[in-house]
Coordinates of C-alpha atoms and ligand atoms in Angstrom, one line a residue:
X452 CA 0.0 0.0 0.0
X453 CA 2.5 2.4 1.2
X454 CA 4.6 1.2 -2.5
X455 CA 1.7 2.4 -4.5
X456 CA 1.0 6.1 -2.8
X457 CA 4.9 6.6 -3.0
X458 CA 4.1 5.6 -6.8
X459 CA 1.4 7.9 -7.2
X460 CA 3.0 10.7 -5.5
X461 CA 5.6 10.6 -7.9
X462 CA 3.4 10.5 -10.7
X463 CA 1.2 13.9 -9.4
X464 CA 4.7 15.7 -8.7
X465 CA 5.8 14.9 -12.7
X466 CA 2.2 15.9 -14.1
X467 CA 2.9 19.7 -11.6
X468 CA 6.1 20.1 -12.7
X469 CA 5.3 19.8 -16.0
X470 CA 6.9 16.6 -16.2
X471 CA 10.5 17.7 -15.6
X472 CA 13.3 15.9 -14.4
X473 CA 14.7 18.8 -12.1
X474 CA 11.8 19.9 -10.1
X475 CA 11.4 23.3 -12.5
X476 CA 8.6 24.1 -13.7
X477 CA 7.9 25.7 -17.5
X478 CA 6.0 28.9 -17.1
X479 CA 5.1 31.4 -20.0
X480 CA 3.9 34.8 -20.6
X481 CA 2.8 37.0 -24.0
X482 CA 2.8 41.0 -22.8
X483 CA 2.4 43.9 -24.8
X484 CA 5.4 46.3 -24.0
X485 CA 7.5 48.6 -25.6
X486 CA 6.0 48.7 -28.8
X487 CA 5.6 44.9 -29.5
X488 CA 4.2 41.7 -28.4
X489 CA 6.5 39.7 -25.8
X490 CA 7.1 36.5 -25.2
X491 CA 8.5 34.8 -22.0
X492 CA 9.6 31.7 -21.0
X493 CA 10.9 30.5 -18.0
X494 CA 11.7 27.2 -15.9
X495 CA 11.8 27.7 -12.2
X496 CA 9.7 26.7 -9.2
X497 CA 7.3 29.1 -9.0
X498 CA 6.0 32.2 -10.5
X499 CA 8.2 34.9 -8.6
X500 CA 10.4 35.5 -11.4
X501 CA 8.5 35.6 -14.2
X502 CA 6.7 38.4 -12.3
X503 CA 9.7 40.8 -11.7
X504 CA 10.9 39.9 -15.4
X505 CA 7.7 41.9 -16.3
X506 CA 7.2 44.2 -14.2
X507 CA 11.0 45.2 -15.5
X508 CA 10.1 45.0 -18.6
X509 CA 7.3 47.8 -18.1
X510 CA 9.4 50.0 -15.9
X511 CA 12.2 50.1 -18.9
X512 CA 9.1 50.7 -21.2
X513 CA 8.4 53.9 -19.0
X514 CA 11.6 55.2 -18.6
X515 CA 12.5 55.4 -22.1
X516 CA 9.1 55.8 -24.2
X517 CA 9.5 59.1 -26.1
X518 CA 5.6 59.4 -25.9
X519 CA 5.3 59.1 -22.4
X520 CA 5.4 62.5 -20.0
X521 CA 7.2 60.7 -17.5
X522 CA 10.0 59.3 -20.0
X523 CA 13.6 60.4 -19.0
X524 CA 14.1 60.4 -22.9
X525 CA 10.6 62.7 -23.2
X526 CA 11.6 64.9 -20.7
X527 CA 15.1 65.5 -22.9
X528 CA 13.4 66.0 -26.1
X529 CA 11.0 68.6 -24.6
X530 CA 13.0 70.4 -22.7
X531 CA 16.1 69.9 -24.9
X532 CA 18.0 69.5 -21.3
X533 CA 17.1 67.2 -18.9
X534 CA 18.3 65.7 -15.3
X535 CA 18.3 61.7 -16.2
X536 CA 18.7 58.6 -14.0
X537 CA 22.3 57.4 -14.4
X538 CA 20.9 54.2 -16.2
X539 CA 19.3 56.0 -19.2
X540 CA 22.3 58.4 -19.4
X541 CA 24.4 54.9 -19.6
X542 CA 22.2 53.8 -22.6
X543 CA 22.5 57.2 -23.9
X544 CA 26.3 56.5 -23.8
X545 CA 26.0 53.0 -25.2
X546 CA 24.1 54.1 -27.6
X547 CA 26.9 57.1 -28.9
X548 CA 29.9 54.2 -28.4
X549 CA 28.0 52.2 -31.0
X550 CA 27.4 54.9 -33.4
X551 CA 31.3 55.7 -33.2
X552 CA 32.7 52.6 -34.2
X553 CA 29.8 52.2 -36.9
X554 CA 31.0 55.7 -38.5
X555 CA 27.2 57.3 -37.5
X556 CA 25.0 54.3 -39.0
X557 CA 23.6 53.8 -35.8
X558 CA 22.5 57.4 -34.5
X559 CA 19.5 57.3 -32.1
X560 CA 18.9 61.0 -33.0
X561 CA 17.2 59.8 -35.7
X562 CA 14.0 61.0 -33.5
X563 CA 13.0 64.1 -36.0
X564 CA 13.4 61.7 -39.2
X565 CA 10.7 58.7 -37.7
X566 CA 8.3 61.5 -37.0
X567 CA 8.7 63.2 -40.3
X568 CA 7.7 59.7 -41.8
X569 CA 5.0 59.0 -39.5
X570 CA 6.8 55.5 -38.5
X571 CA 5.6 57.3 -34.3
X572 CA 2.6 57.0 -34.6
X573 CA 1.5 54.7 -37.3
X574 CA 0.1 57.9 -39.6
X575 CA 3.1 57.5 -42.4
X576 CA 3.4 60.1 -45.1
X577 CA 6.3 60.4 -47.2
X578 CA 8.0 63.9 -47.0
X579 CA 9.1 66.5 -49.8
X580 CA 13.1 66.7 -50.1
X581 CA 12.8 70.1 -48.5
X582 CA 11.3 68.5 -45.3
X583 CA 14.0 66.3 -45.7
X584 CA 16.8 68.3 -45.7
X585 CA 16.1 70.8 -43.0
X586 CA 14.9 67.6 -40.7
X587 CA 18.4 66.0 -40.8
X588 CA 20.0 69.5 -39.7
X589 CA 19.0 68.2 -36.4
X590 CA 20.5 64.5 -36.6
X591 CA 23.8 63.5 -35.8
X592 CA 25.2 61.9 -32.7
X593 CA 27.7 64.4 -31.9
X594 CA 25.1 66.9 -30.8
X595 CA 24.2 65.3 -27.5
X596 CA 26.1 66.9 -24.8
X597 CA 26.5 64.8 -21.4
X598 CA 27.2 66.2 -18.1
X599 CA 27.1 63.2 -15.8
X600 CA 23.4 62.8 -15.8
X601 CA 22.5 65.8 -17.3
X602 CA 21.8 65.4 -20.9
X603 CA 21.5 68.6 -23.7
X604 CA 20.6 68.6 -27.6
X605 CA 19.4 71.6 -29.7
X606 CA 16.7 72.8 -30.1
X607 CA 16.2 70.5 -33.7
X608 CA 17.4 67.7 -32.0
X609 CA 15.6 64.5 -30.6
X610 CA 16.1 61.2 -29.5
X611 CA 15.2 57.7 -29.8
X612 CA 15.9 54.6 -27.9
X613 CA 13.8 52.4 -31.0
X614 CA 17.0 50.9 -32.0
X615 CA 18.8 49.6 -28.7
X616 CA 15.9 49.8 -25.9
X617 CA 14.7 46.1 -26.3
X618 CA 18.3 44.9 -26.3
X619 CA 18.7 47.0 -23.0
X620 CA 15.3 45.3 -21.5
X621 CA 16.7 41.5 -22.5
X622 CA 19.8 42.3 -20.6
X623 CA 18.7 43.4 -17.4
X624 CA 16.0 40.6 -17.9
X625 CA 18.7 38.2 -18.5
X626 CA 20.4 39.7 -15.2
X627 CA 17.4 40.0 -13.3
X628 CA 16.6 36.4 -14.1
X629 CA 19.5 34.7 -13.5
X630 CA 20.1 36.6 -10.0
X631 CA 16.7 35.2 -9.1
X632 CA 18.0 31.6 -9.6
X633 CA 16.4 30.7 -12.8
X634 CA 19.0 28.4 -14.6
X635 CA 16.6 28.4 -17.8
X636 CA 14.7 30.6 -19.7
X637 CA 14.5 32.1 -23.0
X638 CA 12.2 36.1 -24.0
X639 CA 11.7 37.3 -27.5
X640 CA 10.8 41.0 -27.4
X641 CA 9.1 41.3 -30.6
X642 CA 11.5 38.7 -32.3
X643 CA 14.7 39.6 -30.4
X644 CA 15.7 36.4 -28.7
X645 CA 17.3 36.5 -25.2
X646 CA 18.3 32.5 -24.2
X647 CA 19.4 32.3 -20.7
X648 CA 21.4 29.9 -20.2
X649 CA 20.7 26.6 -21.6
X650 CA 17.1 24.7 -22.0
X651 CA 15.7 22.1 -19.0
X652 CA 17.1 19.4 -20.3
X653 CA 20.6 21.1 -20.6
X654 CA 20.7 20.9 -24.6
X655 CA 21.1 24.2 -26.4
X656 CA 18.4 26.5 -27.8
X657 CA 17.4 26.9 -31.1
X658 CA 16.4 29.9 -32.3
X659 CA 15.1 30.4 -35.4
X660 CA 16.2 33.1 -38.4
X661 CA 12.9 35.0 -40.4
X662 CA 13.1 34.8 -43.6
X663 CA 13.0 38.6 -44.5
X664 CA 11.0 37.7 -48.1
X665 CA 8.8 35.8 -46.3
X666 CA 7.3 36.2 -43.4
X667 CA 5.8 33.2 -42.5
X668 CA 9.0 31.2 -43.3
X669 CA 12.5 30.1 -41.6
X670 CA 15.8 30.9 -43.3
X671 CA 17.9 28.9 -41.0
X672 CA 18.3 27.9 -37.3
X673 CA 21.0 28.8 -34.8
X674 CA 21.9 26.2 -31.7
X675 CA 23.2 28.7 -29.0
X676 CA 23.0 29.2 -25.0
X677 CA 23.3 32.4 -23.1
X678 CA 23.1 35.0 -26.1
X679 CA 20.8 37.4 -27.6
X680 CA 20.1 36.8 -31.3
X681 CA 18.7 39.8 -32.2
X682 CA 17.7 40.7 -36.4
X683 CA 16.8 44.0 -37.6
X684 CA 14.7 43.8 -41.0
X685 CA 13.0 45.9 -43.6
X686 CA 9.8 43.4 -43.0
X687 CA 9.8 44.2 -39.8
X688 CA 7.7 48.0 -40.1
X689 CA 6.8 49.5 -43.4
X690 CA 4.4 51.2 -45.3
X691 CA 3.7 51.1 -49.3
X692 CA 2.8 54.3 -51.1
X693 CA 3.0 54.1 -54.7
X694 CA 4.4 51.2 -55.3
X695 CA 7.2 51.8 -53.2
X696 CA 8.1 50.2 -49.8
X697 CA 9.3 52.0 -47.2
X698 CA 10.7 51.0 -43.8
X699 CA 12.1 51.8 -40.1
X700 CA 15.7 51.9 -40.6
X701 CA 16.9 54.8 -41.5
X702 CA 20.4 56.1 -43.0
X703 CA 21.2 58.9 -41.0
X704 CA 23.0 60.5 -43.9
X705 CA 20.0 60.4 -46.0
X706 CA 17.4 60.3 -43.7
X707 CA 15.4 57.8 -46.0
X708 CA 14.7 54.4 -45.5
X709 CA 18.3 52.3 -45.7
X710 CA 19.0 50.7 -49.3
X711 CA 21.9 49.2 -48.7
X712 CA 21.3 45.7 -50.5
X713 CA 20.6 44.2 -47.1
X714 CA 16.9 42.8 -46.5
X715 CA 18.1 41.7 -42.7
X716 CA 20.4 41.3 -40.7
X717 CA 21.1 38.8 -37.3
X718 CA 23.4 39.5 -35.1
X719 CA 24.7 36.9 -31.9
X720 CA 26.5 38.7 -29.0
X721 CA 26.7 38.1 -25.2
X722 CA 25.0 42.0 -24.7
X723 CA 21.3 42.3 -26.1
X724 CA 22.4 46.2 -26.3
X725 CA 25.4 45.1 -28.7
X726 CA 23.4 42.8 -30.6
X727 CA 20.5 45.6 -30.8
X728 CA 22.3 48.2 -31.5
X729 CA 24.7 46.6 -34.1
X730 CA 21.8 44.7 -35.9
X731 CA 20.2 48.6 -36.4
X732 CA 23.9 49.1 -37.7
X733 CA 25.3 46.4 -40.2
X734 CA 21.7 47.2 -42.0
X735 CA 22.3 50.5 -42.5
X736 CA 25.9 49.7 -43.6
X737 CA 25.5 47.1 -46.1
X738 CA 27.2 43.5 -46.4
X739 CA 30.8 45.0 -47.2
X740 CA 31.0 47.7 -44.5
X741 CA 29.5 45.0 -41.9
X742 CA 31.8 42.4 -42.8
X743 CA 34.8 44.8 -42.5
X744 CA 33.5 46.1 -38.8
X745 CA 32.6 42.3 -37.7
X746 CA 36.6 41.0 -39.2
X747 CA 37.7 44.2 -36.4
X748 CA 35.5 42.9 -33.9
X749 CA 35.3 39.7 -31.3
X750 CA 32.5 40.5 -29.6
X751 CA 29.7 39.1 -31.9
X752 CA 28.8 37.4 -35.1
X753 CA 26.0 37.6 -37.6
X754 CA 23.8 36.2 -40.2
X755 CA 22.9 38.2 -43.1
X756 CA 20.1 38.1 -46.0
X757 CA 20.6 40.1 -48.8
X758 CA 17.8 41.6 -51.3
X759 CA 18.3 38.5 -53.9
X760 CA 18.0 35.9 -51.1
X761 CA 21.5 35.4 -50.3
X762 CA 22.4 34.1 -47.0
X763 CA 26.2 34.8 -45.3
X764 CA 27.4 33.6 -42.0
X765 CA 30.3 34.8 -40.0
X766 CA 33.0 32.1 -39.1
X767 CA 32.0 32.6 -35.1
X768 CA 28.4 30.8 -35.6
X769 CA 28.7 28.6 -38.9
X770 CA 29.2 25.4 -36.4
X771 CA 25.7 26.2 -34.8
X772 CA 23.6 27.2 -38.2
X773 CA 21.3 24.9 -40.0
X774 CA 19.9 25.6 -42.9
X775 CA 18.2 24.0 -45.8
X776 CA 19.2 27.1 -48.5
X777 CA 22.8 27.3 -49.6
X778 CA 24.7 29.9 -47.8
X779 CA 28.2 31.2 -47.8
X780 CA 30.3 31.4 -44.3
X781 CA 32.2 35.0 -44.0
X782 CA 35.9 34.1 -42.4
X783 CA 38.4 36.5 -40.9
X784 CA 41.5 36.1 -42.6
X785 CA 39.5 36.2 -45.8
Ligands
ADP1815 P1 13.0 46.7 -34.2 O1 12.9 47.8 -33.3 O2 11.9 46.6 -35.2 O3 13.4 45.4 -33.6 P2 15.6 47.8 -34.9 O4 16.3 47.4 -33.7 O5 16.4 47.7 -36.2 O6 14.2 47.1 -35.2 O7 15.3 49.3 -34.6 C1 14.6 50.1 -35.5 C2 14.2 51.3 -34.7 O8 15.3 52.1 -34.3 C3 13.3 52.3 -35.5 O9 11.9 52.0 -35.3 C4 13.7 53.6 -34.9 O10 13.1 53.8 -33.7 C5 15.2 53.4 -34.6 N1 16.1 53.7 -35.7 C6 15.9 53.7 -37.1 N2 17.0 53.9 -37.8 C7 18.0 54.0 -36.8 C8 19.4 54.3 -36.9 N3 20.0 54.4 -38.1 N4 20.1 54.3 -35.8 C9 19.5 54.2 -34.6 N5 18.2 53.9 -34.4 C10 17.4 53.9 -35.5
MG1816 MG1 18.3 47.4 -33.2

């Protein structure tokens, strides 16, 4: 008797923990933060963490969200001075380290440019030259002025976090996360992947690679642990007016949508910020420029798509990409 209800009590603790081996249990989450829909997965042994991960993700959502009145980063484009907390004036800096060694490709005072497209806001319109012109007199990096928290830009000037804010949240989630114990868990905040150390059964993740000409479709897998995978693609926002597409990533030199050959571009890095940022970057930059900056680089590797379908892997990952399509592996010494 006493065999069978030791049996049995085995069996009801599998079916609660979801039936794995280590006492964790899997516990999920879909929010609506930032912009885009989120999804979180986490294996611990109860809900505790899962919480906090969320209630950090709104808190970053607040802090930076150029429409909201209590934004650090509103209260700088209003005011064109502001007293920020030291952690958005460390993303500000981040943010101007990235655009210096990508020679201004990533610039988060793009800010005036979005507007002038409508891409805030969802009401696009596609502006005259003129508009053009005069709006990029107030873009360029180099404006923002720092003294320890207190940030200044002109009066033209404004900024955006768009490109490097969710790479931000899946850092301090990954931190948060891990400091709370959890040994597994993997968030994609609207398609950019954080994996957290490994899955429950201790074999790697796999995260998949959209294929930018088709939405519905995979381009290729990657087989990693602990690392953001983060893609920046002209699928990703757009709008058609006449029969032209136009998208979200901007060249700051032109202040039109990028056209640099690229239709997206993945990049794998330990920092969510550096993989954020950067995949904003190489876009902008085009295959050449991007496989010049990643040969002068070791901390992070990428997958890119071009517009005729091509696929190109740096060295770093090939050993951890599948794919069914041919593709060609980028190597350093090259
Ligand atoms: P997503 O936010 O869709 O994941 P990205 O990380 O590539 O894609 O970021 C695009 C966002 O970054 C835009 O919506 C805009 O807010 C901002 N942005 C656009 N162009 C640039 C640029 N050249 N440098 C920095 N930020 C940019
Ligand atoms: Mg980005």
């Amino acid at each position: 008797m006493r065999k069978i209800f030791f049996a049995a009590s085995i069996l009801i603790c599998l079916l609660m923990c979801g039936c794995s081996q280590n006492n964790m249990r899997e516990y999920t989450e879909n929010i609506f933060a930032m912009d885009t829909v989120m999804d979180l997965k986490i294996y611990s042994e109860n809900d505790e963490a899962l919480s906090e991960a969320k209630a950090e993700i709104r808190r970053i959502d607040t802090l930076f969200d150029r429409g909201n009145e209590n934004s650090d980063i509103y209260k700088i484009n209003k005011n064109k001075s502001a007293d920020v907390s030291a952690e958005t004036a460390d993303v500000i800096r981040t943010a101007l380290s990235i655009s210096d060694r990508t020679g201004g490709a990533f610039d988060i005072t793009v800010a005036p440019v979005m507007d002038l497209w409508g891409f805030y806001g969802n009401e696009f319109n596609v502006p005259s030259d003129d508009e053009l012109q005069s709006t990029l007199e107030g873009v360029g990096y180099e404006k923002i002025r720092f003294d320890n928290t207190n940030i200044s830009i002109p009066e033209n000037t404004g900024i955006d976090l768009g490109g490097i804010g969710k790479g931000y949240a899946s850092d301090r989630i990954a931190n948060l996360l891990k400091n709370k114990g959890v040994k597994s868990a993997i968030i994609s905040l609207g398609g950019n992947v954080h994996a957290i150390c490994k899955r429950n059964d201790e074999s790697e993740w796999t995260v998949g690679i959209t294929d930018p000409h088709n939405k519905s479709q995979l381009i290729g897998k990657l087989k990693i642990s602990d690392k953001a995978v983060i893609t920046s693609g002209a699928y990703q926002r757009y709008f058609e007016q006449g029969g032209i597409t136009y998208h979200h990533i901007i060249d700051p030199t032109t202040g039109k949508s990028a056209d640099s050959g690229l239709a997206s571009v993945t990049v794998i890095a330990d920092s969510g910020m550096t993989a954020d940022g950067l995949s904003t970057a190489l876009f902008v930059m085009g295959l050449d420029k991007a496989i010049e900056l990643w040969r002068g680089s070791s901390d992070f590797d990428a997958v890119f798509v071009d517009e005729g379908g091509m696929i190109y892997v740096t060295e770093g990952i090939a050993d951890v990409f599948e794919s069914d399509a041919d593709y060609s592996i980028c190597k350093r010494n090259d």
